[in-house]
CSV table of C-alpha atoms in Angstrom, one decimal:
chain,number,residue,atom,x,y,z
A,247,MET,CA,-127.0,-9.6,38.9
A,248,THR,CA,-125.1,-12.6,40.0
A,249,ILE,CA,-123.6,-13.0,36.5
A,250,PHE,CA,-122.7,-9.3,36.4
A,251,TYR,CA,-120.7,-9.6,39.7
A,252,ARG,CA,-119.0,-12.7,38.5
A,253,LEU,CA,-117.9,-11.0,35.2
A,254,ARG,CA,-116.7,-7.9,37.1
A,255,GLY,CA,-114.7,-10.1,39.5
A,256,ALA,CA,-113.0,-12.0,36.6
A,257,LEU,CA,-112.2,-8.7,34.9
A,258,VAL,CA,-110.6,-7.3,38.1
A,259,ALA,CA,-108.6,-10.5,38.5
A,260,THR,CA,-107.4,-10.3,34.9
A,261,CYS,CA,-106.2,-6.7,35.3
A,262,ALA,CA,-104.4,-7.6,38.5
A,263,LEU,CA,-102.6,-10.4,36.8
A,264,ALA,CA,-101.6,-8.1,33.9
A,265,VAL,CA,-100.2,-5.5,36.3
A,266,ALA,CA,-98.3,-8.2,38.2
A,267,ALA,CA,-96.8,-9.5,35.0
A,268,CYS,CA,-95.7,-5.9,34.0
A,269,ASN,CA,-94.1,-5.4,37.4
A,270,SER,CA,-92.3,-8.7,37.4
A,271,GLY,CA,-90.3,-7.8,34.2
A,272,THR,CA,-86.5,-7.1,34.4
A,273,PRO,CA,-85.9,-3.5,35.4
A,274,ARG,CA,-83.6,-1.4,33.2
A,275,PRO,CA,-80.3,-0.5,34.7
A,276,SER,CA,-80.1,3.1,35.8
A,277,VAL,CA,-77.3,5.2,34.2
A,278,THR,CA,-75.1,6.8,37.0
A,279,PRO,CA,-73.6,10.0,35.9
A,280,PRO,CA,-69.8,10.3,36.4
A,281,PRO,CA,-68.7,11.9,39.6
A,282,PRO,CA,-67.9,15.6,39.4
A,283,ALA,CA,-64.2,14.9,39.8
A,284,ALA,CA,-64.1,12.8,36.7
A,285,ARG,CA,-65.8,15.4,34.6
A,286,GLY,CA,-63.5,18.1,36.1
A,287,ALA,CA,-60.4,16.1,35.1
A,288,ALA,CA,-61.5,15.9,31.5
A,289,GLY,CA,-62.4,19.6,31.5
A,290,VAL,CA,-58.9,20.6,32.8
A,291,ASP,CA,-57.3,18.9,29.8
A,292,ALA,CA,-59.6,20.7,27.4
A,293,ILE,CA,-59.0,24.0,29.0
A,294,ALA,CA,-55.2,23.5,28.9
A,295,ASP,CA,-55.5,22.7,25.1
A,296,LEU,CA,-57.5,26.0,24.7
A,297,LEU,CA,-54.8,28.0,26.4
A,298,ASP,CA,-52.1,26.3,24.3
A,299,ALA,CA,-54.0,27.4,21.2
A,300,GLY,CA,-54.2,31.0,22.5
A,301,ASN,CA,-58.0,30.9,23.0
A,302,GLU,CA,-58.1,32.7,26.4
A,303,ARG,CA,-61.8,33.7,26.0
A,304,ALA,CA,-63.0,30.2,25.6
A,305,ALA,CA,-60.7,28.9,28.3
A,306,LYS,CA,-62.0,31.5,30.8
A,307,LYS,CA,-65.6,30.4,30.0
A,308,GLU,CA,-64.8,26.7,30.6
A,309,ILE,CA,-62.9,27.5,33.8
A,310,LYS,CA,-65.8,29.5,35.2
A,311,ALA,CA,-68.2,26.6,34.4
A,312,LEU,CA,-65.8,24.1,36.0
A,313,LEU,CA,-65.3,26.1,39.2
A,314,LYS,CA,-69.1,26.5,39.4
A,315,ARG,CA,-69.4,22.8,39.7
A,316,GLU,CA,-66.2,22.3,41.7
A,317,PRO,CA,-65.1,25.5,43.5
A,318,MET,CA,-62.0,23.9,45.0
A,319,ASN,CA,-60.7,22.2,41.9
A,320,ALA,CA,-56.9,22.9,42.2
A,321,SER,CA,-56.2,22.4,38.5
A,322,ALA,CA,-58.9,24.8,37.5
A,323,LEU,CA,-57.6,27.4,40.0
A,324,LEU,CA,-54.1,26.9,38.6
A,325,LEU,CA,-55.3,27.5,35.0
A,326,LYS,CA,-57.3,30.6,36.1
A,327,SER,CA,-54.2,32.1,37.8
A,328,SER,CA,-52.2,31.3,34.7
A,329,ILE,CA,-54.4,33.8,32.8
A,330,ASP,CA,-54.9,36.4,35.5
A,331,GLY,CA,-51.7,36.2,37.6
A,332,ASP,CA,-48.2,37.5,37.2
A,333,PRO,CA,-46.0,34.6,36.0
A,334,LYS,CA,-42.9,36.0,37.7
A,335,GLU,CA,-44.6,35.9,41.0
A,336,GLN,CA,-46.1,32.5,40.4
A,337,LEU,CA,-42.9,30.8,39.1
A,338,GLY,CA,-40.3,32.9,40.9
A,339,PRO,CA,-37.7,35.4,39.7
A,340,ASN,CA,-34.7,33.1,39.4
A,341,SER,CA,-34.3,31.2,36.1
A,342,TYR,CA,-31.7,29.6,33.9
A,343,PRO,CA,-31.4,29.3,30.1
A,344,TYR,CA,-32.6,26.3,28.2
A,345,THR,CA,-31.9,25.7,24.5
A,346,VAL,CA,-34.9,24.2,22.6
A,347,ARG,CA,-34.2,20.8,21.1
A,348,PRO,CA,-36.0,19.2,18.1
A,349,GLY,CA,-39.4,17.9,19.1
A,350,ASP,CA,-39.8,20.2,22.1
A,351,SER,CA,-43.1,21.9,23.0
A,352,ILE,CA,-44.1,24.3,25.7
A,353,ALA,CA,-46.3,21.6,27.3
A,354,GLY,CA,-43.5,19.0,27.2
A,355,ILE,CA,-40.9,21.4,28.7
A,356,ALA,CA,-43.4,22.4,31.5
A,357,ARG,CA,-44.0,18.7,32.2
A,358,ARG,CA,-40.3,17.8,32.2
A,359,LEU,CA,-38.7,20.8,33.9
A,360,LEU,CA,-41.5,22.3,36.0
A,361,GLY,CA,-43.2,19.0,36.9
A,362,ASN,CA,-46.6,20.0,35.7
A,363,ARG,CA,-48.0,20.2,32.2
A,364,LEU,CA,-50.7,22.7,33.3
A,365,LYS,CA,-47.9,25.3,33.9
A,366,ALA,CA,-47.3,25.6,30.1
A,367,TYR,CA,-49.3,28.8,29.8
A,368,GLN,CA,-47.5,30.3,32.7
A,369,LEU,CA,-44.2,29.4,31.1
A,370,THR,CA,-45.4,30.9,27.8
A,371,ARG,CA,-46.1,34.3,29.5
A,372,TYR,CA,-42.9,34.0,31.6
A,373,ASN,CA,-40.9,34.1,28.4
A,374,GLY,CA,-43.0,37.0,26.9
A,375,LEU,CA,-44.4,34.8,24.2
A,376,LYS,CA,-48.0,34.5,23.0
A,377,ALA,CA,-49.9,31.3,22.3
A,378,PRO,CA,-49.9,29.3,20.1
A,379,VAL,CA,-46.1,29.0,20.4
A,380,ALA,CA,-44.1,27.3,17.7
A,381,LEU,CA,-40.7,26.5,19.2
A,382,GLN,CA,-37.6,26.4,17.0
A,383,PRO,CA,-34.5,24.2,17.7
A,384,GLY,CA,-31.8,26.4,19.1
A,385,GLN,CA,-34.2,28.9,20.6
A,386,THR,CA,-33.4,30.0,24.1
A,387,LEU,CA,-36.1,29.9,26.9
A,388,ARG,CA,-35.8,31.0,30.5
A,389,ILE,CA,-36.8,28.2,32.9
A,390,PRO,CA,-37.8,29.3,36.4
A,391,GLY,CA,-35.8,27.8,39.2
A,392,THR,CA,-32.4,26.2,39.3
A,393,PRO,CA,-31.0,24.0,36.6
A,394,PRO,CA,-31.1,20.2,37.3
A,395,ALA,CA,-27.9,18.6,38.2
A,396,PRO,CA,-26.1,17.0,35.3
A,397,PRO,CA,-26.0,13.2,35.5
A,398,ALA,CA,-22.9,11.8,37.0
A,399,PRO,CA,-20.4,10.5,34.4
A,400,VAL,CA,-20.3,6.8,34.0
A,401,ARG,CA,-16.8,5.5,34.8
A,402,LYS,CA,-15.6,2.6,32.7
A,403,PRO,CA,-14.4,-0.3,34.8
A,404,GLU,CA,-10.6,-0.6,34.7
A,405,PRO,CA,-9.2,-3.8,33.4
A,406,ASP,CA,-7.9,-6.3,35.9
A,407,ARG,CA,-4.2,-5.7,36.4
A,408,VAL,CA,-2.0,-8.6,37.2
A,409,PRO,CA,0.7,-7.4,39.7
A,410,PRO,CA,4.2,-8.1,38.6
A,411,PRO,CA,5.9,-11.1,40.2
A,412,ALA,CA,7.7,-10.2,43.4
A,413,VAL,CA,11.5,-10.1,43.0
A,414,ALA,CA,13.3,-11.4,45.9
A,415,PRO,CA,16.1,-9.1,47.0
A,416,LYS,CA,19.6,-10.3,46.2
A,417,PRO,CA,21.5,-11.4,49.3
A,418,LYS,CA,24.3,-9.1,50.3
A,419,SER,CA,27.7,-10.6,49.9
A,420,VAL,CA,29.4,-10.7,53.3
A,421,ALA,CA,33.2,-11.0,53.4
A,422,PRO,CA,34.2,-14.1,55.2
A,423,LYS,CA,35.8,-13.3,58.5
A,424,PRO,CA,39.4,-14.5,58.7
A,425,VAL,CA,39.7,-17.7,60.6
A,426,ALA,CA,42.3,-17.6,63.3
A,427,PRO,CA,44.7,-20.4,63.2
A,428,ALA,CA,44.2,-23.1,65.7
A,429,ALA,CA,46.5,-23.0,68.8
A,430,ASN,CA,49.7,-25.0,68.1
A,431,PRO,CA,52.2,-24.7,70.9
A,432,ALA,CA,54.8,-26.8,69.2
A,433,ALA,CA,54.8,-24.7,66.0
A,434,ALA,CA,54.7,-21.6,68.2
A,435,ARG,CA,57.9,-22.6,70.0
A,436,ALA,CA,59.7,-23.3,66.7
A,437,ALA,CA,58.6,-20.0,65.3
A,438,ARG,CA,59.8,-18.2,68.5
A,439,THR,CA,63.2,-19.9,68.4
A,440,ALA,CA,63.7,-18.9,64.8
A,441,GLY,CA,62.6,-15.4,65.6
A,442,LEU,CA,65.0,-14.9,68.5
A,443,ALA,CA,67.8,-16.3,66.3
A,444,ALA,CA,67.0,-13.8,63.6
A,445,LEU,CA,66.9,-11.0,66.2
A,446,ASN,CA,70.4,-12.0,67.5
A,447,GLN,CA,71.6,-11.9,63.9
A,448,GLY,CA,70.3,-8.4,63.4
A,449,GLN,CA,67.4,-9.4,61.1
A,450,VAL,CA,64.9,-7.4,63.0
A,451,THR,CA,62.1,-7.4,60.4
A,452,ARG,CA,62.3,-11.2,60.0
A,453,ALA,CA,62.4,-11.6,63.7
A,454,VAL,CA,59.2,-9.5,64.2
A,455,ALA,CA,57.4,-11.6,61.5
A,456,LEU,CA,58.4,-14.9,63.1
A,457,LEU,CA,57.5,-13.8,66.6
A,458,ARG,CA,54.0,-12.6,65.3
A,459,ARG,CA,53.5,-16.0,63.8
A,460,ALA,CA,54.5,-17.6,67.1
A,461,ALA,CA,52.0,-15.3,69.0
A,462,ALA,CA,49.2,-16.3,66.6
A,463,LEU,CA,49.9,-20.0,67.0
A,464,ASP,CA,50.0,-19.7,70.8
A,465,PRO,CA,48.2,-16.4,71.7
A,466,ALA,CA,47.9,-17.3,75.5
A,467,ASN,CA,51.7,-17.6,75.8
A,468,PRO,CA,53.0,-14.5,77.7
A,469,VAL,CA,56.7,-15.2,77.0
A,470,ILE,CA,56.0,-15.1,73.2
A,471,ALA,CA,54.0,-11.9,73.7
A,472,LYS,CA,56.9,-10.3,75.6
A,473,ASP,CA,59.5,-11.3,73.0
A,474,LEU,CA,57.3,-9.9,70.2
A,475,ALA,CA,57.0,-6.6,72.1
A,476,ARG,CA,60.8,-6.4,72.5
A,477,ALA,CA,61.4,-7.1,68.8
A,478,GLN,CA,58.9,-4.4,67.8
A,479,ARG,CA,60.7,-1.9,70.0
A,480,ILE,CA,64.0,-2.7,68.4
A,481,ALA,CA,62.5,-2.5,65.0
A,482,ALA,CA,61.1,0.9,65.8
A,483,THR,CA,64.5,2.1,67.1
A,484,VAL,CA,66.3,0.9,64.0
A,485,LYS,CA,63.7,2.6,61.8
A,486,ALA,CA,64.1,5.9,63.6
A,487,HIS,CA,67.9,5.8,63.0
């Protein structure tokens, strides 16, 4: 019996060691599924591609499944309204014309002019088209809203202009004022004497000229001024006769 209990104890110890060895192994990393939001984002792109291809039935099915997982997914709700709603009410009645350019697509125009690629199916229905849409250059679409403002023209910088050299104004010519002769009493007396002699000889004109010269040479002399005035009166009387 003693041997039996010893064997049973050894067997139990061996099993315990085996279990411990198994439990001490490196655990496998658990795979965490992506969050619902990440799965929803990928689903939105797939649904948009289905609508661009004109497959409404498959798109509705995917939208229903996505909203079941995420009832408040804004992108899924937008795509659902793109199928069921009125595009005129969703995008507004006002619109402007747009001419299709080479390389344009409905999705690209929706992204560029409406600000959201997911509105491509609304834009398709807004223009009365059916997906899939093959745009042609020169084709006219109606874009909801108001046209974007054209870019401001780029003004070329004007070349530096060198101002012309300033021209100094020419000085105005000023006529020199006549310089009065300097006072010369001696010359004035001689001119007065000659003037009175000419006046006594009846040479009135010459007498006036000599007396004027005497007055200019001695302007402060009252006698010369008196003689000049008398000679001028005589000259006026002679001229009158």
